Amino acid sequence: MINRLDHEPPPFPLITQTNKLNLWIHLDLQIALVKMMMIAIALLFTFSFSFSVAAEEALVSRIAFGSCANQTSPQPIWDAIVDFKPQVFIWLGDNIYGDIRRPFKLFGNERTIGPWKNVPRFVPSSEDEMQSKYNIAKTNHGYTRLRHIAKVIGTWDDHDYGLNDAGKEFKLKDTNQRLMLDFLDEPHDSPRRKQAGVYASYTFGPEGRRIKVILLDTRYHRDPLRSDGTILGDAQWTWLNKELNGPPSEITIIASSIQVVSNLSACTGPLFYMESWGRFPRERKRLFNLISNSKRDGVFFISGDVHFGEITRYDCATAYPLYDITSSGLTQAVEKVIPSFLHFVLRFLAWVTPTTMRVINNTCKHRSCTYGQPNFGAIQVNWDANPVKLRFEVRGVSGEAVNSVTTSLPELEASKKRKPDIKGKQQYCSLEVDLPWLVRHRLAILFTFSVAVVIVVQVGVLYMAISLMVKCLRKCKLD
């Protein structure tokens, strides 16, 4: 009897030696493929990390900075900045002029100046208008060339914040913060996009040759002018304290959109006023104390806003001089608003305006050591020199240095002893507000005297003209 089961096919294929071999080959190929994918991912991660570290630790010896760039104005200065070949470029605010400026009107329905002013001279733009202005600035050919060769970072000031002289009361600041960070190509997961304000810090260079850049936000939390309130706000002060007391760096640059050391408003008022830390004396003193208490060496400031360039220093805030290199602006400058034949008048007024902080030396193009044409700031570090040398410059549109100061790292160390000047007093230690009244208000007195002379001359000419007319009439009547 034949068993049918012996002739029926098995329910599953028999695993022969050949099948086993094919199965093992198939498994080996899959394992090898998985390993190759893991190796590729690991290599990609390693390459990305190595590239990031290499970019962060690359030696930085040239930094450029600037402010006040009207996107609708010609911007030939980018050529000089690119020729300087900076590794880092720092925006100091007014990166665009986003608000709308109404014309001066003394009469009419909308009066923007005078005692009967009834409308503000500056009004904010819409989000679409701000975005359009940023697009114009970002696609500028010269600026595009700079972005290809340098790391671009920055903060803002009032006109890109959204409104002239605005502070924490400005309602569109969160929207404009997002637009400004988009302009700077800030990553979408950056802490700057989640915090109140655009303050940030960056560290460049290898160990032993590090440069730390601290960007302050002097708008988002600032109290009204003349209030002597806060500029930075509590959260930013806490953050700044942490940054200054954090890991050391050979050089620390504190970038402020407004001047820190100089307080020219103390000498130009009541004719006109400029924004500065000096108009918030308690905040400036707190900043100086914070730097001093941190025992951090190599700290100096860079600033913008005022539409002219200068270098100032203050020797009595910390154990070493605090420099403030002001560059303003890339397009906006005081001498551009008047005819060229009147430039000498501005330069004379800059010379006679009292200043206790400005560095006056033979490198200045003008006697006042201010520069009222378009300019940018430049920092050069000679790491190979012994001791390490630093050169601070204000450069013109052709790239020439119009003002400069050379110092060294030991000169910016707390342990370095300073020599008093010939009179036995420390230089650059008198605040503008402490000047004698007649000296402090010299510009206002000169202006008032000049106006009085003009009025007297005009009255005299008018009197003589009337006298001649009366004599002529009498003579004609007698004849």
mmCIF file of C-alpha atoms in Angstrom, residues 88 136 149 189 242 279 289 313 345 351 458 467 472:
data_model
loop_
_atom_site.group_PDB
_atom_site.id
_atom_site.type_symbol
_atom_site.label_atom_id
_atom_site.label_comp_id
_atom_site.label_asym_id
_atom_site.label_seq_id
_atom_site.Cartn_x
_atom_site.Cartn_y
_atom_site.Cartn_z
ATOM 1 C CA VAL A 88 33.333 89.682 10.838
ATOM 2 C CA ILE A 136 16.270 96.559 -0.792
ATOM 3 C CA ILE A 149 33.351 86.965 2.687
ATOM 4 C CA ASP A 189 15.638 77.937 16.396
ATOM 5 C CA LYS A 242 26.503 86.302 33.131
ATOM 6 C CA ARG A 279 21.576 110.661 29.380
ATOM 7 C CA ASN A 289 30.684 98.985 37.659
ATOM 8 C CA ARG A 313 37.925 106.955 26.082
ATOM 9 C CA VAL A 345 31.322 125.720 9.626
ATOM 10 C CA TRP A 351 36.133 121.885 17.286
ATOM 11 C CA GLN A 458 19.965 143.651 10.537
ATOM 12 C CA SER A 467 17.191 157.177 7.910
ATOM 13 C CA CYS A 472 15.835 161.778 0.900
#
